[in-house]
mmCIF file of C-alpha atoms and ligand atoms in Angstrom:
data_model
loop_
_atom_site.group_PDB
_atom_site.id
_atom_site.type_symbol
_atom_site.label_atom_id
_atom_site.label_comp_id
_atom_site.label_asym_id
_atom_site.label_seq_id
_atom_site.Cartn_x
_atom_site.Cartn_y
_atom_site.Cartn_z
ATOM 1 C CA UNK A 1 -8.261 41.671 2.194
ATOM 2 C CA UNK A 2 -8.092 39.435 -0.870
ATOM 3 C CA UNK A 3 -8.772 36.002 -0.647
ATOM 4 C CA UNK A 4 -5.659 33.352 -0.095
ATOM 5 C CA UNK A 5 -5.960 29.217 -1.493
ATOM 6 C CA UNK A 6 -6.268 28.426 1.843
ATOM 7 C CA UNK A 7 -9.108 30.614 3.141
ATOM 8 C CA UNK A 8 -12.505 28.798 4.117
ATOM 9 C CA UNK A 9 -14.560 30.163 1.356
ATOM 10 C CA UNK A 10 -11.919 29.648 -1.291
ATOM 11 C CA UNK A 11 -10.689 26.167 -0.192
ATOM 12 C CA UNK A 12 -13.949 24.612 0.302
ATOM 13 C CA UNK A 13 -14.937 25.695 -3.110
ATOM 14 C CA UNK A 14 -12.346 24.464 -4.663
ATOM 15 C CA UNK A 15 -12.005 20.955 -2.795
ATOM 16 C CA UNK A 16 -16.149 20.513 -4.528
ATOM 17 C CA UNK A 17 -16.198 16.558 -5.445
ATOM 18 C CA UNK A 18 -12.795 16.199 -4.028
ATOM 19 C CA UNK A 19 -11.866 13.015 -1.771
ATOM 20 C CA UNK A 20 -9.374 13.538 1.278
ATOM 21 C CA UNK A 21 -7.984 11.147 3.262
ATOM 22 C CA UNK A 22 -6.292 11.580 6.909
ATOM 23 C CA UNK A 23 -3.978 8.824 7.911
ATOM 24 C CA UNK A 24 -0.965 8.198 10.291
ATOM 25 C CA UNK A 25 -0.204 5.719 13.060
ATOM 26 C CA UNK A 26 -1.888 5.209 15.663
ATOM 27 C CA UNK A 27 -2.073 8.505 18.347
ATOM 28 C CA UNK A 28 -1.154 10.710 15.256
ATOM 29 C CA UNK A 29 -4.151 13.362 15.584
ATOM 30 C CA UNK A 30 -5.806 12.275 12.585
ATOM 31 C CA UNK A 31 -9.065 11.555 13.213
ATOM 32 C CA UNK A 32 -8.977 15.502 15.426
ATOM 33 C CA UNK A 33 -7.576 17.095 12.449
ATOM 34 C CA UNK A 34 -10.197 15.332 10.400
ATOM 35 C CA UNK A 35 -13.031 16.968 12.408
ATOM 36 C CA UNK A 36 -11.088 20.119 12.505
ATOM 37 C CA UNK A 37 -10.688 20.622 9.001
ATOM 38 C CA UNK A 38 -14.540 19.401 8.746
ATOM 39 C CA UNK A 39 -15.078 22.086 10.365
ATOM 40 C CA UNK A 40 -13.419 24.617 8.669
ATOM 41 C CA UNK A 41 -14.313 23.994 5.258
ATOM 42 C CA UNK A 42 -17.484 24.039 6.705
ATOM 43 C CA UNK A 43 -17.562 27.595 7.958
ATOM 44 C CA UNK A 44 -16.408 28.459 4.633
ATOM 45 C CA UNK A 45 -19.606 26.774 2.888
ATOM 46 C CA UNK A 46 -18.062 23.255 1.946
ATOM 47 C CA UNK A 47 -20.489 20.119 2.576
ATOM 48 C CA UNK A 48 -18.483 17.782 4.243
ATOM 49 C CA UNK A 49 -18.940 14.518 4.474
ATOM 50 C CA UNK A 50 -16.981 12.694 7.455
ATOM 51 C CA UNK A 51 -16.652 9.161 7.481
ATOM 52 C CA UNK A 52 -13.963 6.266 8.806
ATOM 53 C CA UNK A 53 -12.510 3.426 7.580
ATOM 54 C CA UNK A 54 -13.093 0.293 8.473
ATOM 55 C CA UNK A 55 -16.600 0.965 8.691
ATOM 56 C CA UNK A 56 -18.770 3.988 7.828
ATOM 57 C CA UNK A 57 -21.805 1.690 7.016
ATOM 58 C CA UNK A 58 -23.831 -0.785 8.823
ATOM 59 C CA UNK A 59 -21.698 -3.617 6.877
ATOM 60 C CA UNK A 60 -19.092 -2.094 7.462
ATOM 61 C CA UNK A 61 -18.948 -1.164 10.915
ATOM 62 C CA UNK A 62 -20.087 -4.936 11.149
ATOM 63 C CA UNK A 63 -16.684 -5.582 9.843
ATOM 64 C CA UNK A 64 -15.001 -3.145 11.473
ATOM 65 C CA UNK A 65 -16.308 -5.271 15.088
ATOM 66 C CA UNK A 66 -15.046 -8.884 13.823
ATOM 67 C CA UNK A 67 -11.552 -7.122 12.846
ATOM 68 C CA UNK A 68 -11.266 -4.992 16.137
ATOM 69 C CA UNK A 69 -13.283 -7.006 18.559
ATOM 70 C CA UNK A 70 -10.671 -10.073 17.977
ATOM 71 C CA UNK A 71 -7.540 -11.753 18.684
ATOM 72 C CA UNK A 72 -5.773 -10.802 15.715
ATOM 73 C CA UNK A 73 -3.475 -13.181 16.636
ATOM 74 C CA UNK A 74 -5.660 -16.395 14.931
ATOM 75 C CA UNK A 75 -6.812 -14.153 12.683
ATOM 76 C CA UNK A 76 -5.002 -15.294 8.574
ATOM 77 C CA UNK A 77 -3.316 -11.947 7.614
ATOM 78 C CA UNK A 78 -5.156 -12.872 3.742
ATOM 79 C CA UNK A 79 -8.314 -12.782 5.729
ATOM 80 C CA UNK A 80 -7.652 -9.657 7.731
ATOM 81 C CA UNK A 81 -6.632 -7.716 4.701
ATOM 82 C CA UNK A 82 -9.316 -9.095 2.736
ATOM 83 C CA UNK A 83 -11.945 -7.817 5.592
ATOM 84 C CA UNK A 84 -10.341 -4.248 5.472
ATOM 85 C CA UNK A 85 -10.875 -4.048 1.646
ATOM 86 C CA UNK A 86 -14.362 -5.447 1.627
ATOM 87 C CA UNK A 87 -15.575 -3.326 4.107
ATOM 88 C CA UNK A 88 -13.706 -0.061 1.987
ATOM 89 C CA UNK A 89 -15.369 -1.572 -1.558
ATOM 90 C CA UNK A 90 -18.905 -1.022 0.839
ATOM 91 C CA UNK A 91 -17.975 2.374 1.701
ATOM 92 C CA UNK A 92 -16.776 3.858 -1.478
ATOM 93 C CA UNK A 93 -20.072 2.470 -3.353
ATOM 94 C CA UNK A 94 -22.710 3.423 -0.760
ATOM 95 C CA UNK A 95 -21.196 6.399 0.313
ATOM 96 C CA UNK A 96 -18.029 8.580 -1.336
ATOM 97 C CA UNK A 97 -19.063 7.970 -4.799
ATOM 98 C CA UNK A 98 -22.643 9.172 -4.293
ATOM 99 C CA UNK A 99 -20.918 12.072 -2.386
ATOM 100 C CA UNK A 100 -18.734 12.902 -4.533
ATOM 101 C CA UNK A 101 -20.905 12.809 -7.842
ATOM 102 C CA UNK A 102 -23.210 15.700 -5.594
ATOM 103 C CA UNK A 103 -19.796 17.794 -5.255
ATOM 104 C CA UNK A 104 -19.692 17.609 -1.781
ATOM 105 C CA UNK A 105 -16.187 17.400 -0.297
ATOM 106 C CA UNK A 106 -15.105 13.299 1.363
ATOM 107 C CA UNK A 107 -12.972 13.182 4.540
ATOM 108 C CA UNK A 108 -12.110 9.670 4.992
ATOM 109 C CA UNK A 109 -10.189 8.949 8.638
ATOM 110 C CA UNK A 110 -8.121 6.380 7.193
ATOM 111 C CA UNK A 111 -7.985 4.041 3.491
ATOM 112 C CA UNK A 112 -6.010 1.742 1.831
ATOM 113 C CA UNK A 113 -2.849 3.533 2.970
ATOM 114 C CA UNK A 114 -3.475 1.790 6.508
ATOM 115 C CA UNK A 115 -3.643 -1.213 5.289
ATOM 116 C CA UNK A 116 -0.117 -0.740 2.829
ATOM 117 C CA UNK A 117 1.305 0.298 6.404
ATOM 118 C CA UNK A 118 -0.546 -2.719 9.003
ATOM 119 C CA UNK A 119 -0.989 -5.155 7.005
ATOM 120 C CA UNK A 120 2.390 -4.380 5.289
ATOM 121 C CA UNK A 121 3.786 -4.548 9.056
ATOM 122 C CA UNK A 122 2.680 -7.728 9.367
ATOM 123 C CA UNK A 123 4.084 -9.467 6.500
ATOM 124 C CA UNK A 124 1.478 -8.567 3.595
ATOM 125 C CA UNK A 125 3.306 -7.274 0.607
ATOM 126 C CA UNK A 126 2.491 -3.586 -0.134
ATOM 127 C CA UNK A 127 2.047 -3.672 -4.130
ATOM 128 C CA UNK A 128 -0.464 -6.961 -3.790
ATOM 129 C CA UNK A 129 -2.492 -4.814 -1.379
ATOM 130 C CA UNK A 130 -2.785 -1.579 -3.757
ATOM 131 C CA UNK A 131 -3.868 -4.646 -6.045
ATOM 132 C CA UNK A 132 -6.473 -5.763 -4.250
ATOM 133 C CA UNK A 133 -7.374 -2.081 -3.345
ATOM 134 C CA UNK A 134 -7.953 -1.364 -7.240
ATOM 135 C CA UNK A 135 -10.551 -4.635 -7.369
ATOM 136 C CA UNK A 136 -12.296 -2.927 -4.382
ATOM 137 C CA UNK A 137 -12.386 0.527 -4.932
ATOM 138 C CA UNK A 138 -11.978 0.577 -8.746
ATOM 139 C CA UNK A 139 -10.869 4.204 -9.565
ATOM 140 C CA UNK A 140 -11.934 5.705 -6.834
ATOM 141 C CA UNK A 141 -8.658 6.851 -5.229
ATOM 142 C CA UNK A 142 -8.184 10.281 -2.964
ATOM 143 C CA UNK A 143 -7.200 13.173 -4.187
ATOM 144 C CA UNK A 144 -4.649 13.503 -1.943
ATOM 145 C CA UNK A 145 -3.699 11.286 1.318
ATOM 146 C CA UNK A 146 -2.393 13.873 4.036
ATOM 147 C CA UNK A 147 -0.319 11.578 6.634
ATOM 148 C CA UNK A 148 0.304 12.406 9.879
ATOM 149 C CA UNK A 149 3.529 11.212 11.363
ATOM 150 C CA UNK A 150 4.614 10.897 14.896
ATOM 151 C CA UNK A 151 6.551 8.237 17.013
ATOM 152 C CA UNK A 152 5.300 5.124 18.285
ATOM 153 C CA UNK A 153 6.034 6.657 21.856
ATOM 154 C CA UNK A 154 4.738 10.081 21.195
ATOM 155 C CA UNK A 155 1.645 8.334 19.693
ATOM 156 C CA UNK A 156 0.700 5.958 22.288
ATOM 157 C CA UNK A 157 1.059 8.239 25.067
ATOM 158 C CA UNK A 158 -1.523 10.256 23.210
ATOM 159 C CA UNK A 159 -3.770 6.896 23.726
ATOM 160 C CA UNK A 160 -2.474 6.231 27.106
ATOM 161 C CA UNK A 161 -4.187 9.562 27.795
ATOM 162 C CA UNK A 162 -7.424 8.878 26.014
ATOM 163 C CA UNK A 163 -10.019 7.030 27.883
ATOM 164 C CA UNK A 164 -11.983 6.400 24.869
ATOM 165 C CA UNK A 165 -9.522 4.116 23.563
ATOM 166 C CA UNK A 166 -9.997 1.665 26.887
ATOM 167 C CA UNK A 167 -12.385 -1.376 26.473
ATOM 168 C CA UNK A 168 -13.060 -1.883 23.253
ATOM 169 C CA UNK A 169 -11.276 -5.233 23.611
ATOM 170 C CA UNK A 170 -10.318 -7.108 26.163
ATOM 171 C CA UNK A 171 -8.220 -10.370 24.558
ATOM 172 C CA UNK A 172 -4.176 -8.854 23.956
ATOM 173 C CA UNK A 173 -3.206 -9.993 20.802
ATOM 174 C CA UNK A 174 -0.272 -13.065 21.421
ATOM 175 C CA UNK A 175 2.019 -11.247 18.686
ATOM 176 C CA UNK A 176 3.818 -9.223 21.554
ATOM 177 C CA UNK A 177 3.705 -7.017 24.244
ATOM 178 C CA UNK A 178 1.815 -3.903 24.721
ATOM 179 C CA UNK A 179 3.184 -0.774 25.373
ATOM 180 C CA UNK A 180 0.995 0.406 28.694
ATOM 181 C CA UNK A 181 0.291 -2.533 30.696
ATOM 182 C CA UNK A 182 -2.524 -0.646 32.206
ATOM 183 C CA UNK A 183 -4.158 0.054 28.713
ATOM 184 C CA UNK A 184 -6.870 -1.800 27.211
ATOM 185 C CA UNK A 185 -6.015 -1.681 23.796
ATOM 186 C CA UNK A 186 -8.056 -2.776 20.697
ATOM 187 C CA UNK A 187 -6.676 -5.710 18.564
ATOM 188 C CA UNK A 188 -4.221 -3.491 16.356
ATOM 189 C CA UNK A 189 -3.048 -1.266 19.530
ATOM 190 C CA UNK A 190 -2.073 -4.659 21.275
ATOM 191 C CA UNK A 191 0.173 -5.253 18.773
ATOM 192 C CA UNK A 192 3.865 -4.928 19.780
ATOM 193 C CA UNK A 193 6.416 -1.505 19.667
ATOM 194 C CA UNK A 194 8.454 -3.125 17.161
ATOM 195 C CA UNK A 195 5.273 -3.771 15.083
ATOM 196 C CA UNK A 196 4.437 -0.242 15.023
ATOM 197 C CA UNK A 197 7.561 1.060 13.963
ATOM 198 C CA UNK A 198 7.474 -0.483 10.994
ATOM 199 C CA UNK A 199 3.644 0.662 10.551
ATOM 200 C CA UNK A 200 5.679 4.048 10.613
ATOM 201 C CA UNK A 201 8.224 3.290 8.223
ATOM 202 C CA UNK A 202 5.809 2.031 5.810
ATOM 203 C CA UNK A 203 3.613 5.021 6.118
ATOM 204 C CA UNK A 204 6.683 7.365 5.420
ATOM 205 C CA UNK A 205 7.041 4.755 2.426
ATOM 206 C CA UNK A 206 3.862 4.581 0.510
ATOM 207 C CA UNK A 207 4.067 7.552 -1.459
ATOM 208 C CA UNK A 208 6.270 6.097 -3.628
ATOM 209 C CA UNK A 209 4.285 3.546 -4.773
ATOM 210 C CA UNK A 210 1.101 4.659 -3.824
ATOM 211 C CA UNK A 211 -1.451 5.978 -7.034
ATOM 212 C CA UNK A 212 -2.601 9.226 -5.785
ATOM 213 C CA UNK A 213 -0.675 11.492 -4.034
ATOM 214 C CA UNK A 214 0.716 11.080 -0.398
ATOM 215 C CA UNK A 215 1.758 14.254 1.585
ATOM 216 C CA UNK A 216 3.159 13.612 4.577
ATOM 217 C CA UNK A 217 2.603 16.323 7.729
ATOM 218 C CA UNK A 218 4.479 16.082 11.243
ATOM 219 C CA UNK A 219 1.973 15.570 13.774
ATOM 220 C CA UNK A 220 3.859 16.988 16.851
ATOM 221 C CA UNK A 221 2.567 19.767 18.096
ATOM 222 C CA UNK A 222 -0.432 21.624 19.244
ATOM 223 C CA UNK A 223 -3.353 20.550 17.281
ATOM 224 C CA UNK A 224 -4.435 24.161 15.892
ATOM 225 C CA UNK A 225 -0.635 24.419 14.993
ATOM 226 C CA UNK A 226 -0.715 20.887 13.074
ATOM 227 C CA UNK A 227 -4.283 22.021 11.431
ATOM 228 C CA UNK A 228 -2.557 25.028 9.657
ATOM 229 C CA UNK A 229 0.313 22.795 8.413
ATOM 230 C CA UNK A 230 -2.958 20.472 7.225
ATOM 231 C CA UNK A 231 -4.082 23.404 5.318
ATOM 232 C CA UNK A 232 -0.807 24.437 3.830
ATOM 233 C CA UNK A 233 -1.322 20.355 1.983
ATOM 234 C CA UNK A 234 -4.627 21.134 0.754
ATOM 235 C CA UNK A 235 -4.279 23.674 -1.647
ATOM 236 C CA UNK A 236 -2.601 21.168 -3.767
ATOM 237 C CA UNK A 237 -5.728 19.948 -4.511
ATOM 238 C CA UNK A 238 -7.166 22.740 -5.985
ATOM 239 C CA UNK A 239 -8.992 22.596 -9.346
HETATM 240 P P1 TYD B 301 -9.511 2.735 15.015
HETATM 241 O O1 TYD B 301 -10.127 2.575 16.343
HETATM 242 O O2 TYD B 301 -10.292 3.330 13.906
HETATM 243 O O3 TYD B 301 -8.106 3.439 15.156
HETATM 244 P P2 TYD B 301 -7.798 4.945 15.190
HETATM 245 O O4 TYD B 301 -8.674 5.517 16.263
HETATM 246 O O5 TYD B 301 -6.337 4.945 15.485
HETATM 247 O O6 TYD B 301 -8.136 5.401 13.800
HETATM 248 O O7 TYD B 301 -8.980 1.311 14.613
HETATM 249 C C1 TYD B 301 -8.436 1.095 13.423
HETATM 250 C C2 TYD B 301 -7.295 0.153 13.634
HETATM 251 O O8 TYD B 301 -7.228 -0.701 12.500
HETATM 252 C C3 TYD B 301 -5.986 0.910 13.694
HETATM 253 O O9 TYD B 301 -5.134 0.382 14.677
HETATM 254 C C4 TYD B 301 -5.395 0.690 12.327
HETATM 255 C C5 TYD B 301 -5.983 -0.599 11.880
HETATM 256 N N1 TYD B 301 -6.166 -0.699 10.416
HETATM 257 C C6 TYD B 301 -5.490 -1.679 9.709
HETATM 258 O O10 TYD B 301 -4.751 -2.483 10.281
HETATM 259 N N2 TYD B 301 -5.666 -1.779 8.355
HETATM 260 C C7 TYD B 301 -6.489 -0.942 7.677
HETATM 261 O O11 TYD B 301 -6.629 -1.063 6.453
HETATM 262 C C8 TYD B 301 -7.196 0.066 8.429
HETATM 263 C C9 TYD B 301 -8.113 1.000 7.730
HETATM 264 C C10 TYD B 301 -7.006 0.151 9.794
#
């Protein structure tokens, strides 16, 4: 059988030097799809390199701790955004440039699209973060952002569900009320329903201003059914 864009051999091949970023709200499947499709390219030959934002590093995940560790609530939303981007400018220098220059392939679990959408959501204006994003990460931009939308309720039932989500912070964030009263959310996840739907919105909405190109994917479903709509986005990144 000939081979298709989106086969493992083919698409790994062609995604060489390329930078990919998964993003959504929180509870969209993301960071699984981001392992899945590690995966896959991998069987097909691609050297993948995984990493997260905030963090990825030893500064970073540093930062990552005093931004998800805390009470967002005291926390200056200049600050907070400011934290985000310093701990991306570490990852992009000490690790997806150097990766990308030796062709391997960048999945990045989240990038400055999270902070347009959570740090847009709470009150930071969306052009002064790409901005701020260009100081940080200079040109490096993904080759493609593939979002992964679901609803705030579909999303944090997801959590609900996932133990590994409980106890990474204790204090509840004073800027409203948590969706599972059971849950121990981190400092973004405490934030209230009404905070992430407009983390939503502003994810459906950062294409149009964003640099690089923003597919959006629905995230409902099965996650080997989700993957192959994944893969349908990636061949638009081919060489
Ligand atoms: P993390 O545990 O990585 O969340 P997830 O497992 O959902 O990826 O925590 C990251 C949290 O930080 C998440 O709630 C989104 C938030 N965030 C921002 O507010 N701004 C940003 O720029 C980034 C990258 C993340």
């Amino acid at each position: 059988m000939p081979d298709t864009p989106n086969d493992a051999r083919t698409l790994a091949a062609n995604l060489r030097g390329r930078f990919i970023v998964f993003d959504g709200p929180d509870g969209s499947g993301k960071s699984t799809q981001r392992r899945m499709m590690a995966d896959y390219l991998t069987s097909g030959g691609g050297e993948v390199v995984s990493c997260r934002d905030p963090g990825g590093t030893e500064i970073g995940d540093r930062i990552r701790s005093v931004l998800l560790d805390f009470d967002l609530g005291k926390m200056d939303v200049n600050c907070e955004t400011l934290l985000f981007m310093a701990s991306r400018a570490q990852l992009v220098a000490e690790v997806v440039r150097p990766a990308l220059n030796a062709g391997r392939i960048v999945l990045c679990d989240r990038f400055v699209t999270s902070t347009c959408a959570y740090q847009g959501a709470a009150g930071y204006n969306v052009e002064r973060v790409i901005e701020l994003a260009r100081f940080a990460i200079g040109d490096s931009w993904p080759h493609l952002t593939v979002l992964f939308d679901v609803d705030v309720e579909t999303g944090f039932k997801r959590i609900g569900r996932t133990a590994a989500h409980a106890g990474k912070n204790r204090a509840k964030s004073d800027t409203g009320a948590t969706l599972f009263e059971d849950a121990l959310p981190d400092a973004m996840e405490a934030r209230s329903i009404e905070f992430h739907r407009k983390v939503r919105r502003l994810f459906l909405e950062v294409g149009a201003v964003y640099p690089t190109e923003v597919v959006t994917v629905d995230g409902t479903g099965a996650p080997d059914v989700v993957h192959q709509r994944a893969l349908e986005c990636m061949a638009r990144v081919a060489h």
